[in-house]
CSV table of C-alpha atoms and ligand atoms in Angstrom, one decimal:
chain,number,residue,atom,x,y,z
M,100,MET,CA,0.0,0.0,0.0
M,101,ARG,CA,1.1,3.5,-0.6
M,102,LEU,CA,-0.2,7.1,-0.2
M,103,ILE,CA,-0.2,9.0,-3.4
M,104,SER,CA,-1.4,12.3,-4.7
M,105,ILE,CA,-4.6,12.0,-6.8
M,106,ASP,CA,-2.7,13.6,-9.7
M,107,MET,CA,-0.6,10.4,-9.9
M,108,LEU,CA,-3.5,7.9,-10.1
M,109,LYS,CA,-3.1,5.3,-12.8
M,110,PRO,CA,-5.7,2.7,-14.1
M,111,ASP,CA,-3.9,-0.3,-12.5
M,112,MET,CA,-3.9,1.2,-9.0
M,113,LYS,CA,-6.6,-0.2,-6.6
M,114,ILE,CA,-7.9,1.9,-3.7
M,115,ALA,CA,-6.4,0.4,-0.5
M,116,ARG,CA,-8.3,2.4,2.1
M,117,ALA,CA,-11.9,3.5,1.6
M,118,VAL,CA,-12.3,7.2,0.7
M,119,THR,CA,-15.2,8.9,2.6
M,120,ASN,CA,-16.6,12.4,2.7
M,121,LYS,CA,-19.0,13.5,5.5
M,122,ASP,CA,-19.7,9.8,6.2
M,123,ALA,CA,-20.6,9.0,2.6
M,124,LEU,CA,-18.5,6.3,0.9
M,125,ILE,CA,-16.8,7.9,-2.2
M,126,LEU,CA,-14.4,5.1,-3.3
M,127,PRO,CA,-14.5,1.6,-1.7
M,128,VAL,CA,-11.5,-0.6,-1.1
M,129,GLY,CA,-10.5,-2.5,-4.2
M,130,LYS,CA,-11.8,0.0,-6.8
M,131,SER,CA,-9.6,0.5,-9.8
M,132,ASN,CA,-9.7,2.9,-12.8
M,133,VAL,CA,-10.4,5.8,-10.5
M,134,GLU,CA,-8.7,8.7,-12.4
M,135,ARG,CA,-12.1,9.9,-13.6
M,136,TYR,CA,-13.0,10.7,-10.0
M,137,VAL,CA,-10.1,13.1,-9.6
M,138,PRO,CA,-12.0,16.3,-10.3
M,139,ASN,CA,-14.7,15.3,-7.8
M,140,LEU,CA,-12.1,14.3,-5.2
M,141,ARG,CA,-10.4,17.7,-5.7
M,142,ASN,CA,-13.7,19.5,-5.3
M,143,MET,CA,-14.2,17.7,-2.0
M,144,GLY,CA,-10.7,18.8,-0.8
M,145,ILE,CA,-9.3,15.2,-0.9
M,146,GLU,CA,-5.8,15.4,-2.4
M,147,TYR,CA,-4.3,11.9,-1.4
M,148,VAL,CA,-5.5,8.4,-1.5
M,149,TYR,CA,-4.1,5.1,-0.3
M,150,VAL,CA,-3.6,2.6,-3.2
M,151,GLU,CA,-2.3,-0.8,-3.9
M,152,ASP,CA,-0.2,-1.4,-7.0
M,153,GLU,CA,2.5,-3.7,-8.2
M,154,LYS,CA,5.3,-1.6,-6.9
M,155,SER,CA,3.9,-1.2,-3.4
M,156,ALA,CA,2.4,-4.8,-3.0
M,157,ASP,CA,3.3,-6.2,0.5
M,158,ILE,CA,4.2,-2.8,1.9
M,159,GLU,CA,2.2,-2.4,5.1
M,160,ILE,CA,1.5,0.8,7.0
M,161,PRO,CA,1.2,0.0,10.7
M,162,ASP,CA,-0.3,2.7,12.8
M,163,ALA,CA,-0.4,3.5,16.6
M,164,ILE,CA,-4.2,3.2,16.6
M,165,SER,CA,-6.5,1.1,14.4
M,166,ASP,CA,-8.6,2.6,11.6
M,167,VAL,CA,-11.8,1.6,13.5
M,168,THR,CA,-10.7,3.4,16.6
M,169,ARG,CA,-9.7,6.6,14.7
M,170,ALA,CA,-13.0,6.6,12.6
M,171,ASN,CA,-15.1,5.9,15.7
M,172,CYS,CA,-13.5,8.7,17.7
M,173,LYS,CA,-14.0,11.2,14.9
M,174,GLN,CA,-17.6,10.3,14.5
M,175,VAL,CA,-18.4,10.5,18.3
M,176,LEU,CA,-16.6,13.9,18.5
M,177,GLN,CA,-18.5,15.2,15.5
M,178,GLU,CA,-21.9,14.0,17.0
M,179,THR,CA,-21.1,15.4,20.4
M,180,ALA,CA,-20.2,18.8,18.8
M,181,GLN,CA,-23.5,18.8,16.8
M,182,LYS,CA,-25.5,17.9,19.9
M,183,PHE,CA,-23.7,20.6,21.8
M,184,ALA,CA,-24.5,23.2,19.1
M,185,ALA,CA,-28.2,22.3,19.1
M,186,THR,CA,-28.8,21.8,22.9
M,187,ASP,CA,-25.9,23.6,24.6
M,188,ARG,CA,-25.2,20.4,26.5
M,189,LEU,CA,-22.1,18.4,26.2
M,190,ASP,CA,-22.2,14.7,27.1
M,191,VAL,CA,-18.6,13.5,27.8
M,192,ARG,CA,-19.4,9.9,28.6
M,193,GLU,CA,-19.1,8.6,25.0
M,194,LEU,CA,-16.0,10.8,24.5
M,195,GLU,CA,-14.4,9.2,27.5
M,196,SER,CA,-15.0,5.7,26.1
M,197,CYS,CA,-13.3,6.8,22.8
M,198,VAL,CA,-10.4,8.1,24.7
M,199,ASP,CA,-10.1,4.8,26.5
M,200,MET,CA,-10.1,2.9,23.2
M,201,VAL,CA,-7.3,5.1,21.9
M,202,ILE,CA,-5.3,4.6,25.1
M,203,THR,CA,-5.8,0.8,24.9
M,204,ASP,CA,-4.5,0.8,21.3
M,205,ILE,CA,-1.5,3.1,22.1
M,206,LEU,CA,-0.4,1.0,25.1
M,207,LYS,CA,-0.8,-2.2,23.1
M,208,ASN,CA,1.5,-1.0,20.3
M,209,PRO,CA,4.4,0.6,22.2
M,210,ASP,CA,6.8,0.4,19.3
M,211,VAL,CA,4.6,1.6,16.5
M,212,GLN,CA,5.2,5.1,15.2
M,213,VAL,CA,2.4,7.3,14.0
M,214,SER,CA,2.3,7.1,10.2
M,215,LEU,CA,-1.1,7.9,8.9
M,216,ASN,CA,-2.6,11.2,8.4
M,217,ASP,CA,-6.3,11.1,7.9
M,218,ILE,CA,-7.2,12.1,4.4
M,219,ALA,CA,-10.5,13.7,5.2
M,220,SER,CA,-11.7,16.8,3.4
M,221,ASN,CA,-11.1,20.3,4.7
M,222,ASP,CA,-14.6,20.8,6.2
M,223,GLU,CA,-14.0,17.9,8.6
M,224,TYR,CA,-10.6,19.3,9.6
M,225,THR,CA,-11.4,20.3,13.2
M,226,PHE,CA,-12.6,16.8,14.0
M,227,THR,CA,-9.8,14.8,12.3
M,228,HIS,CA,-7.3,17.3,13.7
M,229,SER,CA,-8.6,16.9,17.2
M,230,VAL,CA,-8.3,13.1,17.0
M,231,SER,CA,-4.8,13.1,15.6
M,232,THR,CA,-3.7,15.8,18.1
M,233,MET,CA,-5.0,13.5,20.9
M,234,VAL,CA,-3.0,10.5,19.5
M,235,TYR,CA,0.2,12.6,19.4
M,236,ALA,CA,-0.4,14.0,22.9
M,237,LEU,CA,-1.0,10.5,24.3
M,238,MET,CA,2.2,9.2,22.7
M,239,ILE,CA,4.1,11.9,24.6
M,240,GLY,CA,2.2,11.0,27.8
M,241,ARG,CA,3.1,7.3,27.2
M,242,LYS,CA,6.8,8.2,27.1
M,243,LEU,CA,6.4,10.2,30.3
M,244,LYS,CA,5.0,7.0,31.8
M,245,TYR,CA,1.7,8.6,32.8
M,246,ASN,CA,-0.8,6.2,34.4
M,247,GLU,CA,-4.0,5.4,32.6
M,248,GLN,CA,-6.1,7.9,34.7
M,249,THR,CA,-3.7,10.7,33.8
M,250,LEU,CA,-3.6,9.7,30.1
M,251,SER,CA,-7.4,9.7,30.2
M,252,ILE,CA,-7.6,13.3,31.4
M,253,LEU,CA,-4.9,14.3,28.9
M,254,GLY,CA,-6.8,12.6,26.1
M,255,LEU,CA,-10.2,14.0,26.9
M,256,GLY,CA,-8.8,17.6,27.2
M,257,THR,CA,-6.9,17.2,23.9
M,258,LEU,CA,-9.9,15.9,22.1
M,259,LEU,CA,-11.9,18.9,23.2
M,260,HIS,CA,-9.0,21.5,23.0
M,261,ASP,CA,-10.6,23.4,20.1
M,262,ILE,CA,-14.2,23.1,21.3
M,263,GLY,CA,-14.3,26.9,21.5
M,264,LYS,CA,-14.1,27.1,17.7
M,265,ILE,CA,-17.7,26.1,17.6
M,266,ILE,CA,-18.6,29.5,19.0
M,267,ILE,CA,-16.5,31.4,16.5
M,268,GLU,CA,-18.5,32.5,13.4
M,269,HIS,CA,-18.2,29.9,10.7
M,270,SER,CA,-17.4,32.6,8.0
M,271,VAL,CA,-14.4,33.7,9.9
M,272,MET,CA,-13.3,30.3,11.3
M,273,TYR,CA,-13.3,28.7,7.8
M,274,LYS,CA,-12.4,31.7,5.7
M,275,GLU,CA,-10.2,30.9,2.7
M,276,GLY,CA,-7.3,33.2,2.5
M,277,ALA,CA,-5.7,35.5,5.1
M,278,LEU,CA,-7.5,36.7,8.1
M,279,SER,CA,-7.5,40.4,9.0
M,280,LYS,CA,-5.8,41.4,12.2
M,281,GLN,CA,-9.2,41.9,13.8
M,282,GLU,CA,-10.4,38.5,12.6
M,283,TYR,CA,-7.3,36.7,13.9
M,284,GLU,CA,-7.8,38.3,17.3
M,285,TYR,CA,-11.3,37.0,17.3
M,286,VAL,CA,-10.3,33.5,16.3
M,287,LYS,CA,-7.8,33.5,19.2
M,288,MET,CA,-10.7,33.9,21.5
M,289,HIS,CA,-11.5,30.2,20.9
M,290,ALA,CA,-9.1,29.2,23.8
M,291,LEU,CA,-11.1,31.2,26.3
M,292,TYR,CA,-14.5,30.2,24.8
M,293,GLY,CA,-13.4,26.6,25.0
M,294,TYR,CA,-12.5,26.9,28.7
M,295,GLN,CA,-15.8,28.7,29.5
M,296,THR,CA,-17.7,26.0,27.6
M,297,LEU,CA,-16.1,23.2,29.5
M,298,MET,CA,-16.7,25.1,32.8
M,299,ARG,CA,-20.4,24.4,32.2
M,300,VAL,CA,-19.8,20.7,31.9
M,301,PRO,CA,-20.2,18.8,35.2
M,302,ASN,CA,-17.7,16.1,36.0
M,303,MET,CA,-15.1,17.5,33.6
M,304,PRO,CA,-11.7,17.4,35.2
M,305,GLU,CA,-10.2,20.9,35.7
M,306,GLN,CA,-6.9,19.8,34.1
M,307,ALA,CA,-8.9,18.8,30.9
M,308,ARG,CA,-10.6,22.2,30.9
M,309,GLN,CA,-7.3,23.9,31.3
M,310,ILE,CA,-6.0,22.3,28.1
M,311,ALA,CA,-8.6,24.2,26.1
M,312,TYR,CA,-7.5,27.4,27.8
M,313,THR,CA,-3.7,27.0,27.6
M,314,HIS,CA,-2.9,25.0,24.4
M,315,HIS,CA,-1.7,28.2,22.6
M,316,GLU,CA,0.5,29.4,25.4
M,317,ARG,CA,4.3,29.3,24.7
M,318,LEU,CA,7.2,28.9,27.1
M,319,ASP,CA,8.7,32.3,26.1
M,320,GLY,CA,5.5,34.2,26.8
M,321,SER,CA,4.7,34.7,23.1
M,322,GLY,CA,1.4,32.7,23.2
M,323,TYR,CA,-2.2,33.5,24.0
M,324,PRO,CA,-4.7,34.2,25.5
M,325,ARG,CA,-2.8,35.2,28.7
M,326,GLY,CA,0.9,35.2,27.5
M,327,LEU,CA,1.9,32.8,30.3
M,328,SER,CA,5.6,31.8,30.4
M,329,GLY,CA,8.0,29.3,31.9
M,330,ALA,CA,6.6,27.4,34.9
M,331,GLU,CA,3.2,29.0,34.4
M,332,VAL,CA,2.8,26.8,31.3
M,333,SER,CA,1.7,23.4,32.6
M,334,GLU,CA,3.1,20.1,31.3
M,335,PHE,CA,-0.3,19.3,29.7
M,336,ALA,CA,-0.3,22.6,27.9
M,337,ARG,CA,3.3,22.0,26.7
M,338,ILE,CA,2.4,18.6,25.4
M,339,VAL,CA,-0.7,19.7,23.5
M,340,ALA,CA,1.1,22.7,22.0
M,341,ILE,CA,3.6,20.3,20.3
M,342,ALA,CA,0.9,17.8,19.2
M,343,ASP,CA,-1.4,20.6,17.9
M,344,VAL,CA,1.3,22.4,15.9
M,345,TYR,CA,2.8,19.2,14.4
M,346,ASP,CA,-0.6,18.0,13.2
M,347,ALA,CA,-1.5,21.4,11.8
M,348,LEU,CA,1.7,21.5,9.8
M,349,THR,CA,1.5,18.0,8.4
M,350,THR,CA,-2.2,18.3,7.3
M,351,ASP,CA,-3.5,19.8,4.1
M,352,ARG,CA,-5.6,22.9,4.5
M,353,CYS,CA,-7.8,24.7,2.0
M,354,TYR,CA,-5.2,27.6,1.9
M,355,ARG,CA,-2.0,25.7,2.4
M,356,LYS,CA,-0.5,22.3,1.4
M,357,LYS,CA,0.9,20.1,4.1
M,358,TRP,CA,4.5,20.0,5.1
M,359,PRO,CA,6.6,16.8,5.0
M,360,ALA,CA,7.1,15.2,8.4
M,361,ARG,CA,10.9,16.0,8.4
M,362,LYS,CA,10.3,19.7,7.9
M,363,ALA,CA,7.6,19.8,10.6
M,364,MET,CA,10.0,18.0,13.0
M,365,GLU,CA,12.8,20.5,12.2
M,366,PHE,CA,10.3,23.3,12.8
M,367,LEU,CA,9.6,22.0,16.3
M,368,LEU,CA,13.2,21.4,17.1
M,369,GLU,CA,14.1,24.9,16.0
M,370,LYS,CA,11.3,26.5,18.1
M,371,SER,CA,12.1,24.2,21.1
M,372,GLN,CA,14.8,26.7,22.0
M,373,LYS,CA,12.2,29.2,22.9
M,374,GLU,CA,8.5,28.2,22.5
M,375,PHE,CA,8.3,24.5,23.1
M,376,ASP,CA,9.7,22.2,25.8
M,377,CYS,CA,12.9,20.7,24.5
M,378,LYS,CA,12.6,17.4,26.4
M,379,LEU,CA,9.0,16.9,25.2
M,380,VAL,CA,9.9,17.7,21.6
M,381,GLY,CA,12.6,15.0,21.9
M,382,LEU,CA,10.2,12.4,23.3
M,383,PHE,CA,7.7,13.2,20.6
M,384,THR,CA,10.0,13.2,17.5
M,385,GLN,CA,11.7,9.9,18.4
M,386,GLN,CA,8.3,8.3,18.0
M,387,LEU,CA,7.5,9.6,14.5
M,388,ALA,CA,7.9,7.8,11.2
M,389,ILE,CA,9.6,10.7,9.3
M,390,TYR,CA,9.4,8.7,6.1
M,391,PRO,CA,6.3,6.6,6.6
M,392,ASN,CA,6.0,3.2,4.9
M,393,GLY,CA,4.5,3.6,1.4
M,394,SER,CA,5.8,7.1,0.9
M,395,MET,CA,8.0,8.0,-2.1
M,396,ILE,CA,11.5,9.4,-1.5
M,397,ARG,CA,14.5,10.5,-3.5
M,398,LEU,CA,17.9,9.0,-2.6
M,399,SER,CA,21.3,10.7,-2.7
M,400,ASP,CA,22.1,9.0,-6.0
M,401,GLN,CA,19.0,10.6,-7.5
M,402,SER,CA,17.0,7.4,-7.8
M,403,ILE,CA,13.4,7.3,-6.6
M,404,ALA,CA,12.2,4.7,-4.0
M,405,LEU,CA,9.3,3.7,-1.8
M,406,VAL,CA,9.7,3.2,1.9
M,407,CYS,CA,9.0,-0.4,2.8
M,408,ARG,CA,9.9,-0.9,6.5
M,409,GLN,CA,11.1,1.2,9.4
M,410,ASN,CA,14.3,0.4,11.4
M,411,ALA,CA,13.5,1.0,15.1
M,412,GLY,CA,15.1,4.0,16.5
M,413,MET,CA,16.5,5.1,13.1
M,414,PRO,CA,13.7,7.2,11.6
M,415,LEU,CA,15.9,8.7,8.9
M,416,ARG,CA,17.2,5.3,7.6
M,417,PRO,CA,14.3,2.9,6.7
M,418,VAL,CA,14.4,0.0,4.2
M,419,VAL,CA,13.5,1.3,0.8
M,420,ARG,CA,12.5,-0.2,-2.6
M,421,VAL,CA,14.0,1.5,-5.6
M,422,ILE,CA,11.6,1.9,-8.5
M,423,GLN,CA,13.3,4.5,-10.7
M,424,ASN,CA,16.9,5.1,-11.6
M,425,SER,CA,18.7,8.4,-11.5
M,426,ARG,CA,17.7,9.0,-15.1
M,427,GLY,CA,14.0,8.7,-14.2
M,428,GLU,CA,13.6,5.3,-15.9
M,429,ASP,CA,11.5,2.6,-14.3
M,430,VAL,CA,13.6,-0.3,-13.0
M,431,ARG,CA,12.9,-3.8,-11.7
M,432,PRO,CA,12.2,-2.9,-8.0
M,433,TYR,CA,15.0,-3.8,-5.6
M,434,GLU,CA,15.5,-3.1,-1.9
M,435,ILE,CA,18.2,-1.2,0.0
M,436,ASP,CA,18.4,-1.2,3.8
M,437,LEU,CA,19.7,2.2,4.6
M,438,ILE,CA,21.3,1.2,7.9
M,439,LYS,CA,23.5,-1.2,6.0
M,440,GLN,CA,24.2,1.1,3.0
M,441,LEU,CA,25.4,4.1,4.9
M,442,SER,CA,26.7,5.9,1.8
M,443,VAL,CA,23.1,6.3,0.6
M,444,THR,CA,20.8,8.9,2.2
M,445,ILE,CA,17.3,10.2,1.7
M,446,ILE,CA,17.5,13.7,0.3
M,447,GLU,CA,13.9,14.5,-0.4
M,448,SER,CA,10.4,13.2,0.6
M,449,GLU,CA,7.5,12.8,-1.7
M,450,LEU,CA,6.1,16.2,-1.0
M,451,GLU,CA,9.4,17.9,-1.6
M,452,ILE,CA,9.8,16.0,-4.9
M,453,ARG,CA,6.4,17.1,-6.1
M,454,ARG,CA,6.3,20.7,-5.2
M,455,ASP,CA,7.6,23.7,-3.3
M,456,ILE,CA,6.8,23.6,0.4
M,457,PRO,CA,4.6,26.5,1.3
M,458,ALA,CA,5.5,29.0,4.0
M,459,VAL,CA,3.6,28.8,7.3
M,460,SER,CA,1.8,31.8,8.8
M,461,ALA,CA,0.7,32.5,12.3
M,462,GLU,CA,-2.9,31.6,11.6
M,463,ASP,CA,-1.8,28.2,10.3
M,464,ILE,CA,-0.8,27.1,13.8
M,465,GLY,CA,-2.9,29.5,15.8
B,769,FE2,FE1,-6.6,25.9,19.2
């Protein structure tokens, strides 16, 4: 299986993971000859699909949580948000059971790095982003050896960290293009609105409420809404800040294409001198698959390959399958283990091969 841009779809490629949009099935597993759906997929904001083809046969993409858990969590969060918008009541019991399912998966697969980005369309972004951010936050919590109760509070707070966005006017929250200064200040209010919303929910742990309030605070005082700094920024707030920014950068938005994992990792490392907690960034980045299985990369000899397997603890040196030589000609696929062939390195990931990486703006990660 591999993840490819919809522009690269060919007739012999079969869909390997179902493509859905707002709960409707668009392309089922096993469907081939799907190039004709490309304009529709693009209209829905779906830019990538998982496919099975001859070159990627037998490549598996393990993930820290199962597809079922991820989809279930997103659906429950979406329904909870809809019910909340209609009734102003927020029922957390179902959310708590979702968080528990994710914790069970994460503790069951201690060595599996996070590989998959959900390929949902833009209008579902807030929900998919919240679930992915929770998975990343829980992976940091796992490394910190939190007990299950602490993980549960961290998970629930992270799942609801952006709940205040429901209160922000849709036309501003989902505006295509740059926000005015005034609009950006308004969007920033989601942190306070989220906290106020969760204050009205009985039995919500205060630490979970605080995540909504503090996830945009930064260690150097440059964050919002209160500009807290140093020890005033709790460990939960530091964890969710890292998870939130990493997921925002590595996900496609209507106004910006996603960044490759390596570049997002470098961004966090660079900012960890000031904004993010260095130790937590380290714990997080060592658990990422920087070049996930099934992704296309360019090697230092200019050949093109697919990533087949990860080497534990060596995220920059997986096992790869060469499919094109340095002259761009297809070759009979062969594998190279990059921890055995130290003279060969990965110089570009799929996204870097295909296009320029867009710059990031404050609103992207705010
Ligand atoms: Fe936020």
